[in-house]
Short mmCIF file of C-alpha atoms and ligand atoms in Angstrom, two decimals:
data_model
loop_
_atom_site.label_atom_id
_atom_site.label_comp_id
_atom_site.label_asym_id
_atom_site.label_seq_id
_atom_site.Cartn_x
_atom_site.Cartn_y
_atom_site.Cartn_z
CA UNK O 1 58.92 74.74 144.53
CA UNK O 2 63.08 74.86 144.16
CA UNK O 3 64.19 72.10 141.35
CA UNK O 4 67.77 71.60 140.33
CA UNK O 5 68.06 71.93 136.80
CA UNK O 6 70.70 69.37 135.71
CA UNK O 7 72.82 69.48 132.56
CA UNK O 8 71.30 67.20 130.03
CA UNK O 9 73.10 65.06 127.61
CA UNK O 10 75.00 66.72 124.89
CA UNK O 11 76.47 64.16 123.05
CA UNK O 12 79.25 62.46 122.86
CA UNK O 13 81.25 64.89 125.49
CA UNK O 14 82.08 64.49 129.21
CA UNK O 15 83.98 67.76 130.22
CA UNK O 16 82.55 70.67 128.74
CA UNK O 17 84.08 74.13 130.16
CA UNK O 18 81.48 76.91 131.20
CA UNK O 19 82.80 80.11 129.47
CA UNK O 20 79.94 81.99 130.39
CA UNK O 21 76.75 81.90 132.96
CA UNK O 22 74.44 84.70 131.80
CA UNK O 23 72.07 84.32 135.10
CA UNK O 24 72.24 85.04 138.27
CA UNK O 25 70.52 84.70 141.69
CA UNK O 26 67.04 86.06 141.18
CA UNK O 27 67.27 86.62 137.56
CA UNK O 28 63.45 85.56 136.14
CA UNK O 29 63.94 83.49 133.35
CA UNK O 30 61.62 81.93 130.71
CA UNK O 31 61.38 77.89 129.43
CA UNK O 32 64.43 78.20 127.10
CA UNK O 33 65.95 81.72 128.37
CA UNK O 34 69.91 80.27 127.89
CA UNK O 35 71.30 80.11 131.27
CA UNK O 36 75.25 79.22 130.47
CA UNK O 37 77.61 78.61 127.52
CA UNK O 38 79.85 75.37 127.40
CA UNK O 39 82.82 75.10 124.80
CA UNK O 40 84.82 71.83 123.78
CA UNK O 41 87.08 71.55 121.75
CA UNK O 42 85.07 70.75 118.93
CA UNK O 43 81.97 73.13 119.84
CA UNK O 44 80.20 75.87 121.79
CA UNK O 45 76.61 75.72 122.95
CA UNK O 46 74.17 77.76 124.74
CA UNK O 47 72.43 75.32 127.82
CA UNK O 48 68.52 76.95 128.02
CA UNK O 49 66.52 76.16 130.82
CA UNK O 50 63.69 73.40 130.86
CA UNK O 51 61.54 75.00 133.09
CA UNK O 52 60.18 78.86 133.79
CA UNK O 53 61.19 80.47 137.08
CA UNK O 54 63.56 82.18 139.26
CA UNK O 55 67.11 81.41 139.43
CA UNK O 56 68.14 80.36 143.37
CA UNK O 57 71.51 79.49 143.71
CA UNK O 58 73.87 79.19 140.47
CA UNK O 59 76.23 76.29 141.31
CA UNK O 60 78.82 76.39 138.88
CA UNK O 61 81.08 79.10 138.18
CA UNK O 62 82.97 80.21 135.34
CA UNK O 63 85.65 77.62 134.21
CA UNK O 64 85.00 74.49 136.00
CA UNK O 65 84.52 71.55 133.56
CA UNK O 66 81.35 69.75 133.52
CA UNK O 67 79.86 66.43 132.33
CA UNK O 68 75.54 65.54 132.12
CA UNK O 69 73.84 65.46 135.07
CA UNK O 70 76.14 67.62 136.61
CA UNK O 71 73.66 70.38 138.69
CA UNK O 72 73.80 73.72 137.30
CA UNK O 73 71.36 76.19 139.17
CA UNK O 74 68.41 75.77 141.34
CA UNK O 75 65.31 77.05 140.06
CA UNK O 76 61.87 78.60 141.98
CA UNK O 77 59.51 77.18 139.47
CA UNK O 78 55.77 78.70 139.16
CA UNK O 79 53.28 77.21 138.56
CA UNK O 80 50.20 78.00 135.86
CA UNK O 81 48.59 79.43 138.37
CA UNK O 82 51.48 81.44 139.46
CA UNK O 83 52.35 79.02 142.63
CA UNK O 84 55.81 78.02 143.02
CA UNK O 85 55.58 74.09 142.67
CA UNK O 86 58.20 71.42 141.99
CA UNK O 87 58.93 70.96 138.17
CA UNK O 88 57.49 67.65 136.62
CA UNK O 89 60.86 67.39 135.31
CA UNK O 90 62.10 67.26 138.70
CA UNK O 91 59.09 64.96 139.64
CA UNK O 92 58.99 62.68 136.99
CA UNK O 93 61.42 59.85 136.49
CA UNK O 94 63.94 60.41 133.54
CA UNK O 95 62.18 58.73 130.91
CA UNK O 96 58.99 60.87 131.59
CA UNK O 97 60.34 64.26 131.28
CA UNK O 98 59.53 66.45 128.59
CA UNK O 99 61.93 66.56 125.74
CA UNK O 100 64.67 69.20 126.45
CA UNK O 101 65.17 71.37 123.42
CA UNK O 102 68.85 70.35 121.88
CA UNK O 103 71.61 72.98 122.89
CA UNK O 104 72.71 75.00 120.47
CA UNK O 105 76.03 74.44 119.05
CA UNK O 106 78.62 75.57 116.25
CA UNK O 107 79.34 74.90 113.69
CA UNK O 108 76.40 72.92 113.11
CA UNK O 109 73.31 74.95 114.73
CA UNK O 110 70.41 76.85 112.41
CA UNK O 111 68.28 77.45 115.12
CA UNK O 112 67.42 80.85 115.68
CA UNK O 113 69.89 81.92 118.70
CA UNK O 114 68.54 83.71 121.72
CA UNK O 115 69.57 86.77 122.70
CA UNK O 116 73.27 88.11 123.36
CA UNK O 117 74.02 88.87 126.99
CA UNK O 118 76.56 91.50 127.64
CA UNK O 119 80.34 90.52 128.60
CA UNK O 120 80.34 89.95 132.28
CA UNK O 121 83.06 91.05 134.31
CA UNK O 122 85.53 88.56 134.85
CA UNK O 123 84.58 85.65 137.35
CA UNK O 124 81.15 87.32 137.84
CA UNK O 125 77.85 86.78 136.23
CA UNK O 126 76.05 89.63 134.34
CA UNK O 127 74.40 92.47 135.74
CA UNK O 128 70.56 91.35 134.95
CA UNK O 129 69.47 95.02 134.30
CA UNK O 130 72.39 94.79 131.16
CA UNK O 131 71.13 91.55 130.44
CA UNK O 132 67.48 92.73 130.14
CA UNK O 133 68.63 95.50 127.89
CA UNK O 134 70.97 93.35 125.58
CA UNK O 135 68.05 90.75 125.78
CA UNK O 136 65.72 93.98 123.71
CA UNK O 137 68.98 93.81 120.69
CA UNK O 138 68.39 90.53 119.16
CA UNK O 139 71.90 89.88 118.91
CA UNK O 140 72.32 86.74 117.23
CA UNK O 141 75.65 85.09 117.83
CA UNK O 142 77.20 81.61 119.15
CA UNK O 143 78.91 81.11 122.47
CA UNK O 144 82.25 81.20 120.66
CA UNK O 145 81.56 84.27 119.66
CA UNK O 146 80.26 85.74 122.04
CA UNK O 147 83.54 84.46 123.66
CA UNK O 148 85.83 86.12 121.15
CA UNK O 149 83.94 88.89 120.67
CA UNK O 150 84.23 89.40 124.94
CA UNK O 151 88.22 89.10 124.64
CA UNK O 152 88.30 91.62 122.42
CA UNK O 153 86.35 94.26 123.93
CA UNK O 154 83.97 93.96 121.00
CA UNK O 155 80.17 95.13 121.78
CA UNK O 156 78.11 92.74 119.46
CA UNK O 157 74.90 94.74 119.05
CA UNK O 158 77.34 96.85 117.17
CA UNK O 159 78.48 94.15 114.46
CA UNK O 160 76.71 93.53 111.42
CA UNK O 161 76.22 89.31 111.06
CA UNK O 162 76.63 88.18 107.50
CA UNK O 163 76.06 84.62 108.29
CA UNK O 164 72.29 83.51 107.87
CA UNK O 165 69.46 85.31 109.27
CA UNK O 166 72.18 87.92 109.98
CA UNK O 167 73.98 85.50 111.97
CA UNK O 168 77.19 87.14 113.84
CA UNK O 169 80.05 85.27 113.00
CA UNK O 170 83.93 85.36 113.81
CA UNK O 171 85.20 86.87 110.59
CA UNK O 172 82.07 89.61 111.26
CA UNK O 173 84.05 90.27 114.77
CA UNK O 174 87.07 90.32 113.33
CA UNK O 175 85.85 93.11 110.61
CA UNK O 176 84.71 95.08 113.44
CA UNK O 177 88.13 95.13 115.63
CA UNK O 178 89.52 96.35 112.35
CA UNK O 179 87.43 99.01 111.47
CA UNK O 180 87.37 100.52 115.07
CA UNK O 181 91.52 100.39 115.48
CA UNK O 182 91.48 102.68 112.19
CA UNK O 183 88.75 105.22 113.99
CA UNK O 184 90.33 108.07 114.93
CA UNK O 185 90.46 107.43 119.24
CA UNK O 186 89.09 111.04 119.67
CA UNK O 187 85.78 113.26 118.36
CA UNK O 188 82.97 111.58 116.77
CA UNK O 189 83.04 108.26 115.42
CA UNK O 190 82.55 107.37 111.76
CA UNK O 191 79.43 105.43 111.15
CA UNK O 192 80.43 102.04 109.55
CA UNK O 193 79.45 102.32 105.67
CA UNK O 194 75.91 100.99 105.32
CA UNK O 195 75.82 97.58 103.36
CA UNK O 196 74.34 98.36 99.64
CA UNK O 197 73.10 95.73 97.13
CA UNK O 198 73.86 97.56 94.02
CA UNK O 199 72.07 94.42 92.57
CA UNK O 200 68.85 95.94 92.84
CA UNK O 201 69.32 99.17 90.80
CA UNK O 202 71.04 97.57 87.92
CA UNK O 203 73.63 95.09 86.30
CA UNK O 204 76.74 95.08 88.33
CA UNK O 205 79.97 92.98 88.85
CA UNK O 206 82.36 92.78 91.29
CA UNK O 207 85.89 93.42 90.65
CA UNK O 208 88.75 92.54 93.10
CA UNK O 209 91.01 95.47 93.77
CA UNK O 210 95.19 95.04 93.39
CA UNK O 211 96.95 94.48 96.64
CA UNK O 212 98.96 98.19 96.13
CA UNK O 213 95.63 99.87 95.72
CA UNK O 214 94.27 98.11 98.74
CA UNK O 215 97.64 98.92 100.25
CA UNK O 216 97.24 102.92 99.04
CA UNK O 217 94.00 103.15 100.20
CA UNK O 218 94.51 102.54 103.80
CA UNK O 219 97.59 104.84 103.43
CA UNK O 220 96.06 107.33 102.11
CA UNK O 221 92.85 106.86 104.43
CA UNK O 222 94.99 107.40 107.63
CA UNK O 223 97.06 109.68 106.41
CA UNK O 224 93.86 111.46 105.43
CA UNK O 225 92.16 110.69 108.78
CA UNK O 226 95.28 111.57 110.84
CA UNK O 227 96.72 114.96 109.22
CA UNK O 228 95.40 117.85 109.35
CA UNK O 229 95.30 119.00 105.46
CA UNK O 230 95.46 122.28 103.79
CA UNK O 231 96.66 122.87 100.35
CA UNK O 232 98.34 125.92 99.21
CA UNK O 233 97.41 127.13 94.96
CA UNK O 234 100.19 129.18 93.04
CA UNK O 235 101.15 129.01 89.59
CA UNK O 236 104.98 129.35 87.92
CA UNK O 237 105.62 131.14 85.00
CA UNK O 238 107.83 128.00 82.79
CA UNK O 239 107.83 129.67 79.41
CA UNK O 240 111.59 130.64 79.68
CA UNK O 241 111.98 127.25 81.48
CA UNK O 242 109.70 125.17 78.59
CA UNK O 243 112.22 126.55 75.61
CA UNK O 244 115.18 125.75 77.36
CA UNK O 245 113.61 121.95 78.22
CA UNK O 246 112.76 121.68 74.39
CA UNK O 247 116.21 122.41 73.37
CA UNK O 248 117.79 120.30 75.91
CA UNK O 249 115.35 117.90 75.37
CA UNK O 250 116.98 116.72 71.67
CA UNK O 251 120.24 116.98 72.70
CA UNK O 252 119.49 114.28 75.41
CA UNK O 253 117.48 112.61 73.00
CA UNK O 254 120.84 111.24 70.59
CA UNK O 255 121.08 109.96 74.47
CA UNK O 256 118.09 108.32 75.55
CA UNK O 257 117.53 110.52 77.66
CA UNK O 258 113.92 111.98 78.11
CA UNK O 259 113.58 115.08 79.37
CA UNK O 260 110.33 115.99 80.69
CA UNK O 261 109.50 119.04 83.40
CA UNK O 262 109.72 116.33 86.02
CA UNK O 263 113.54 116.91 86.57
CA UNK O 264 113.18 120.57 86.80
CA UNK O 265 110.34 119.98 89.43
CA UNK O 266 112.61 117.71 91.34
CA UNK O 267 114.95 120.70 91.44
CA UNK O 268 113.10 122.76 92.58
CA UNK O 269 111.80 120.86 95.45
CA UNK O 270 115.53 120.35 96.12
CA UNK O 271 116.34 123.72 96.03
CA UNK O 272 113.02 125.06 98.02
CA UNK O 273 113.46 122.44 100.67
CA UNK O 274 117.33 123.76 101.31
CA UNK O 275 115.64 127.34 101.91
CA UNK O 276 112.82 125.75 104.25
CA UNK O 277 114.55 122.84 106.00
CA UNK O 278 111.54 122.44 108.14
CA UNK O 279 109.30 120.93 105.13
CA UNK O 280 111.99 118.33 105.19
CA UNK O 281 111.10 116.95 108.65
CA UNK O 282 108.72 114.42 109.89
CA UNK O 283 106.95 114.25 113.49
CA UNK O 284 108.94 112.29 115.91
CA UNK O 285 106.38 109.34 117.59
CA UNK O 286 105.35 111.41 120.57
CA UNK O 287 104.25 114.33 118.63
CA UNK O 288 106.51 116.72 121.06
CA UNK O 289 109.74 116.96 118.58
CA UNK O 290 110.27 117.19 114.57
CA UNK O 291 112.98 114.60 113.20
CA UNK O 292 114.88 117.33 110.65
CA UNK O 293 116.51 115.27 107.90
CA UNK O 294 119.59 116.70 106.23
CA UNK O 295 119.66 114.53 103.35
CA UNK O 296 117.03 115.17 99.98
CA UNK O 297 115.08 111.79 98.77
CA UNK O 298 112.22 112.86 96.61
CA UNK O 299 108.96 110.36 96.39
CA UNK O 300 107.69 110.82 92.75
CA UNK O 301 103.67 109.33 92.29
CA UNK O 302 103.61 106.50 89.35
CA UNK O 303 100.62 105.74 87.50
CA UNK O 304 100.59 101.70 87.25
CA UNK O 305 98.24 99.36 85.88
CA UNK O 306 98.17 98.26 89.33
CA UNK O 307 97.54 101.13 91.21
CA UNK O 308 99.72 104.62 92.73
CA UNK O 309 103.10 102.97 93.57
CA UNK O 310 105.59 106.07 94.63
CA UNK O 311 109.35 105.35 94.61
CA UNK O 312 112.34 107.41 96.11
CA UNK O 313 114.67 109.40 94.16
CA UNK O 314 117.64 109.28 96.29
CA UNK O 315 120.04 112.33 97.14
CA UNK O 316 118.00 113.95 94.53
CA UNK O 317 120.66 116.75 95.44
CA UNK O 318 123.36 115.01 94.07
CA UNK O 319 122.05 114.24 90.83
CA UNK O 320 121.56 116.58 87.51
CA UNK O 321 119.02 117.03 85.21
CA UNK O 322 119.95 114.54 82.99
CA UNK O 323 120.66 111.84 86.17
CA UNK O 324 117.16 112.74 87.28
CA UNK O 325 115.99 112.17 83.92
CA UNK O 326 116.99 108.65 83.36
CA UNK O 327 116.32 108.06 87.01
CA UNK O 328 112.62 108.99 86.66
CA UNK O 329 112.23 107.00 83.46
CA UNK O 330 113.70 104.20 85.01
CA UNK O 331 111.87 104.22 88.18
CA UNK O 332 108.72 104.42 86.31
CA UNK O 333 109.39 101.59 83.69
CA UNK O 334 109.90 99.41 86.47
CA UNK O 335 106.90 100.58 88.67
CA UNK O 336 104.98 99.93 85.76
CA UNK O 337 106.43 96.14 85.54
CA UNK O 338 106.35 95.20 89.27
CA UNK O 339 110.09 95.58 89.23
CA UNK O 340 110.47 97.72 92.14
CA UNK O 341 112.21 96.64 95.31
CA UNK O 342 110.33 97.54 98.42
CA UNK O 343 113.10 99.81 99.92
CA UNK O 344 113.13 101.65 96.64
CA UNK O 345 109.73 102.75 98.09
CA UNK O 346 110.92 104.13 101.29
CA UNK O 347 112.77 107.11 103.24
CA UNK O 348 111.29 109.81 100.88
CA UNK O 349 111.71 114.09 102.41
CA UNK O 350 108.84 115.27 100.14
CA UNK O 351 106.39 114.20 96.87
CA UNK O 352 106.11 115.57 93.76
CA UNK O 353 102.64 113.97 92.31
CA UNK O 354 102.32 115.06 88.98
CA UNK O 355 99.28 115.31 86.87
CA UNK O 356 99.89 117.53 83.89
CA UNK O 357 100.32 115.45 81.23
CA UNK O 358 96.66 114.57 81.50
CA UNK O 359 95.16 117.90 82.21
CA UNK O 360 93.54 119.79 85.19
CA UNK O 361 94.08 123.10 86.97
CA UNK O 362 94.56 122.11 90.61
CA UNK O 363 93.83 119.55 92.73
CA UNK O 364 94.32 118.66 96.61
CA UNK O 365 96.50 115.75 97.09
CA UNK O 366 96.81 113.63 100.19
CA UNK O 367 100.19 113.53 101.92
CA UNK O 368 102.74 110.57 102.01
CA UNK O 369 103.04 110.18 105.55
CA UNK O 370 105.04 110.34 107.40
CA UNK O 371 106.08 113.51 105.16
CA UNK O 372 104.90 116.14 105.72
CA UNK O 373 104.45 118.04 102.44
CA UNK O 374 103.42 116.87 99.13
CA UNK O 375 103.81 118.87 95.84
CA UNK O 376 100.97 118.65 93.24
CA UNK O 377 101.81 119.47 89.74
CA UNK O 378 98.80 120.54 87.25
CA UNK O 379 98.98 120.71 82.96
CA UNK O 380 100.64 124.01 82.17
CA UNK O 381 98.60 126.08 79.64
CA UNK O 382 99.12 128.89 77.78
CA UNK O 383 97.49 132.42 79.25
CA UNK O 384 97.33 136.06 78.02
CA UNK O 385 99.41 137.66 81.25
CA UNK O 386 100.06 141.61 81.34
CA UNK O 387 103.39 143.15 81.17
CA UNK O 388 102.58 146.09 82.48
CA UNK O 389 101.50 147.41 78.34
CA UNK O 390 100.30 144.84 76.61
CA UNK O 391 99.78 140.89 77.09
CA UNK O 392 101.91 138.60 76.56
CA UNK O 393 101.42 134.63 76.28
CA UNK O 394 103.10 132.53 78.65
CA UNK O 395 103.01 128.99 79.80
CA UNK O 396 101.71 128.81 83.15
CA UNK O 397 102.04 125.77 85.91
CA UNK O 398 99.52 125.26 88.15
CA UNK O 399 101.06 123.97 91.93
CA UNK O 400 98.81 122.35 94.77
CA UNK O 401 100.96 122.08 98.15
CA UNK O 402 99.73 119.58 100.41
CA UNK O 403 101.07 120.38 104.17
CA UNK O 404 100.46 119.32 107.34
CA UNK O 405 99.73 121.98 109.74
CA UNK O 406 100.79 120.77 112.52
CA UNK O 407 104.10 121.23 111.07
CA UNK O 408 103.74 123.71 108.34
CA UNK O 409 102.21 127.05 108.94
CA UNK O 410 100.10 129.14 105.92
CA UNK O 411 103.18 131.27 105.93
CA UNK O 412 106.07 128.85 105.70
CA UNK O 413 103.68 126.86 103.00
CA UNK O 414 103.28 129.92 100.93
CA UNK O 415 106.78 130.74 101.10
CA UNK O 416 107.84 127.58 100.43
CA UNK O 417 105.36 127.13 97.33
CA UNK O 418 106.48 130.54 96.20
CA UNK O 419 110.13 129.45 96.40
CA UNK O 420 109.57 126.42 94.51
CA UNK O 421 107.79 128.78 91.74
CA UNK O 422 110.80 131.08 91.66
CA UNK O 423 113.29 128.43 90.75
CA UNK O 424 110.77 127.19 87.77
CA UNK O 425 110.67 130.80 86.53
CA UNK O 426 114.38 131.90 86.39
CA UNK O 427 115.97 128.27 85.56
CA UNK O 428 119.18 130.41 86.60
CA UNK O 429 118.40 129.48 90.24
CA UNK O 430 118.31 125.72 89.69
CA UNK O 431 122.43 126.39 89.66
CA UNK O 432 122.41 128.12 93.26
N1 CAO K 501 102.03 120.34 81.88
C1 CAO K 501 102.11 120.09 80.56
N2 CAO K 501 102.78 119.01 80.08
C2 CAO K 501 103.36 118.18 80.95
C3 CAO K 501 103.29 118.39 82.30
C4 CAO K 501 102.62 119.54 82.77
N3 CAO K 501 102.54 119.83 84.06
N4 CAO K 501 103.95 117.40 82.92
C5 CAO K 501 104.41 116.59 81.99
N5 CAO K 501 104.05 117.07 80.79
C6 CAO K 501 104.39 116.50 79.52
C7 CAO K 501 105.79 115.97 79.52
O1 CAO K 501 106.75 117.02 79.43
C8 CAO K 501 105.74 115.09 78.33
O2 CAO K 501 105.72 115.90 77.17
P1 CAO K 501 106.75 115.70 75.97
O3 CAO K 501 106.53 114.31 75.49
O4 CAO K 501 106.40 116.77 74.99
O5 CAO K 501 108.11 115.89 76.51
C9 CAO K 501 104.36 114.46 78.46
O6 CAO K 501 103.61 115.34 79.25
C10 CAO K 501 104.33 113.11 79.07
O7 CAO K 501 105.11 113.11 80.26
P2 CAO K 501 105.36 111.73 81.04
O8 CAO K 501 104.20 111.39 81.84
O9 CAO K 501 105.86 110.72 80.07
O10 CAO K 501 106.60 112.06 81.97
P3 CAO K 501 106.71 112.90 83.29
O11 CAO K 501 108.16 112.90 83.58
O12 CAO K 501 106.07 114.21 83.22
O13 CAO K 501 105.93 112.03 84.38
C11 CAO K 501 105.41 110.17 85.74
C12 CAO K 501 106.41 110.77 84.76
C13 CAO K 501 105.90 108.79 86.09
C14 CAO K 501 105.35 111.01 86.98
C15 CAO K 501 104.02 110.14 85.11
O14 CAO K 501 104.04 109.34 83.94
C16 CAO K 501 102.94 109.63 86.01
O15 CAO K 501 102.80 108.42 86.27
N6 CAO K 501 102.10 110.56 86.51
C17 CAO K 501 100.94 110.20 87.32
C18 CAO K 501 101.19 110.43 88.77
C19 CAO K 501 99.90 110.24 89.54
O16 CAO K 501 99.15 109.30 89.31
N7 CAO K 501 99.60 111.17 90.43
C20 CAO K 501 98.35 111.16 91.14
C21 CAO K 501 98.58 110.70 92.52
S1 CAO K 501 97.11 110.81 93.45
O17 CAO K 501 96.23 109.62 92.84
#
């Protein structure tokens, strides 16, 4: 028998929009299958069926605004025995019918929610062989949701719910969007990172990172996602280079001045970037044309409380040893106090990311897009090197180039870390 399932009441609301039907004409559907999704202002809530059957004609259609009693679908109701018969709920006056299970609505619904159906093309109602297959997910999620999660293109068997009983809800959608627009669009994707309670293996806390290292760590992540790294090893001979630092180094003292190898590094990025002009370049937007800069702004990596924070050294060029010098340490006292303006932190050619006054022999660091090079400096030690008759000890630097090869080829990137060796070597050349 064909009954008209009706919308019952749902409170105190008399134009409820339908922002989803999930049946359609000769879908089979169970006592509470949900049949369509209202929203109000205030709420969204799945309508289930009263009865068992198959769906006739759906009468409503995305959009229109409805009120209780308004007719929804018609229904081919089976009996127990399997005969279609009319519904006692169509049968029976009001007061007699069974008691419809209460819609479920946000915020205020704990019921277990049925299944997700999949986004339906605009206007039209799902396909049911989709439907059946979401219906297998157990994709629990509100009509809101489900609503959001459809605007956005986001497929919610995929999304992890952290609301109760693994509830889906907006801030879980939101998560998702995120995480997929930092996928790289091409190749495999990257399985979201499973969700760990280190809880159960031990005594933990949990410790809110600084907003520059949240800020580095996406950098870096794209940048790491995005370019494809290799890293060039050499070493430079600074013993010649060391003495002459030392003895420098007290005259600038009566000055203020610090001299470390940092300004000699700087130089020599200078001075190797003038003799390879295409490590000073960055990829233009439509990956067809390099932007070659003529001017030399060195990024120099600052260990902060806080996190990496990597200011500019502008027309490094320009400046000498000493300028660098008092540059650096200023750069870096102010890093270190949060002092920095944010274009202070821009428009760098190339990186120098020093690491040797802590130790280490090489390492692989990540480029500072949208550079394309990045220089990594190791601790210089002492080795036994032949002359040709005998060993001699010299003081030996450890480099780690960084270069993207879409740009940078192994040649250019050995020549280029070879230069930058030379000039360290014979201090001579940091005049040229
Ligand atoms: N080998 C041996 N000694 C070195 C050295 C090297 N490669 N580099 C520096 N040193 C020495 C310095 O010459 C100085 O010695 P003296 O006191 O005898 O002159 C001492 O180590 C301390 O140097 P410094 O750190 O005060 O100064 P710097 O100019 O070398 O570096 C700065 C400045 C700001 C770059 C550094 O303090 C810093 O923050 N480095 C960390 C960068 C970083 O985190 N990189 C990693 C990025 S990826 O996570």
């Amino acid at each position: 028998m064909t009954t008209t399932i009706k919308l019952p009441s749902i409170g105190d609301i008399d134009a409820a929009e339908v922002i989803e039907i999930m049946v359609s004409p000769g879908d089979s559907l169970e006592q509470e299958s949900p049949i369509l999704a209202l929203e109000t202002d205030k709420a969204a809530m799945e309508i289930p069926s009263p009865e068992a059957g198959t769906v006739g004609e759906v009468l409503v259609k995305v959009g229109d605004k409805l009120s209780e009693g308004d007719a929804l679908l018609t229904l081919e109701v089976s009996d127990q025995n399997g005969d279609a018969s009319k519904t006692q709920a169509e049968n029976k006056p009001e007061d007699e019918r069974p008691p419809q299970s209460p819609p479920e609505s946000e915020p205020t619904n704990t019921q277990e929610p049925p299944p997700e159906a999949p986004p339906a093309a605009s206007g039209s109602a799902p396909d049911p062989q989709k439907y059946q297959a979401a219906t297998t997910g157990l994709v629990h999620a509100g009509p809101a949701v489900r609503k959001m999660a459809r605007k956005l293109g986001a497929d919610l068997s995929q999304v992890k719910g952290s609301g109760p009983r693994g509830r889906i809800v907006k801030e879980d959608v939101e998560a998702f969007v995120k995480q997929s627009l930092q996928q790289p669009r091409d190749g495999l994707p990257i399985a979201p990172r499973p969700s760990i309670d280190f809880s159960e293996f031990g005594d933990i806390e949990t410790i809110e990172l600084s907003k520059i290292q949240v800020l580095t760590g996406e950098h870096t992540h794209s940048a790491w996602l995005r370019i494809p790294h290799v890293t060039q090893f050499d070493r430079a001979d600074i013993t010649d280079l060391e003495d002459f630092r030392k003895k420098e180094k007290e005259h600038l003292a009566k000055r203020e001045i610090k001299l470390t190898l940092l300004p000699f590094l700087i130089k020599a990025a200078v001075s190797a970037l003038k003799a390879y002009p295409r490590v000073n370049s960055s990829l233009d937007d439509d990956g067809k044309h390099l932007i070659q800069k003529h001017y030399f702004h060195i990024s120099i990596a600052v260990d902060t409380p806080y996190g990496l924070v990597v200011p500019v050294v502008r027309n490094a060029d320009q400046k000498s040893l000493s300028e660098l010098a008092s540059e650096v340490a200023d750069l870096a006292k102010r890093a270190r106090a949060r002092k920095l303006a944010g274009h202070e932190m821009k428009g760098g050619c190339f990186t120098l990311t020093s690491l040797g006054h802590i130790g280490g022999t090489g390492f692989t660091p990540i480029i500072n897009e949208p550079e394309v090079a990045i220089m990594g400096i190791s601790r210089a030690a002492t080795e036994a090197v032949h002359n040709g008759k005998t060993f001699d000890p010299r003081l030996i630097l450890p480099l780690s180039l960084s270069y993207d090869h879409r740009v940078i080829d192994g040649v250019l990137a050995a020549q280029f870390t070879r230069h930058f060796a030379e000039v360290l070597e014979d201090s001579r050349r940091l005049l040229i």
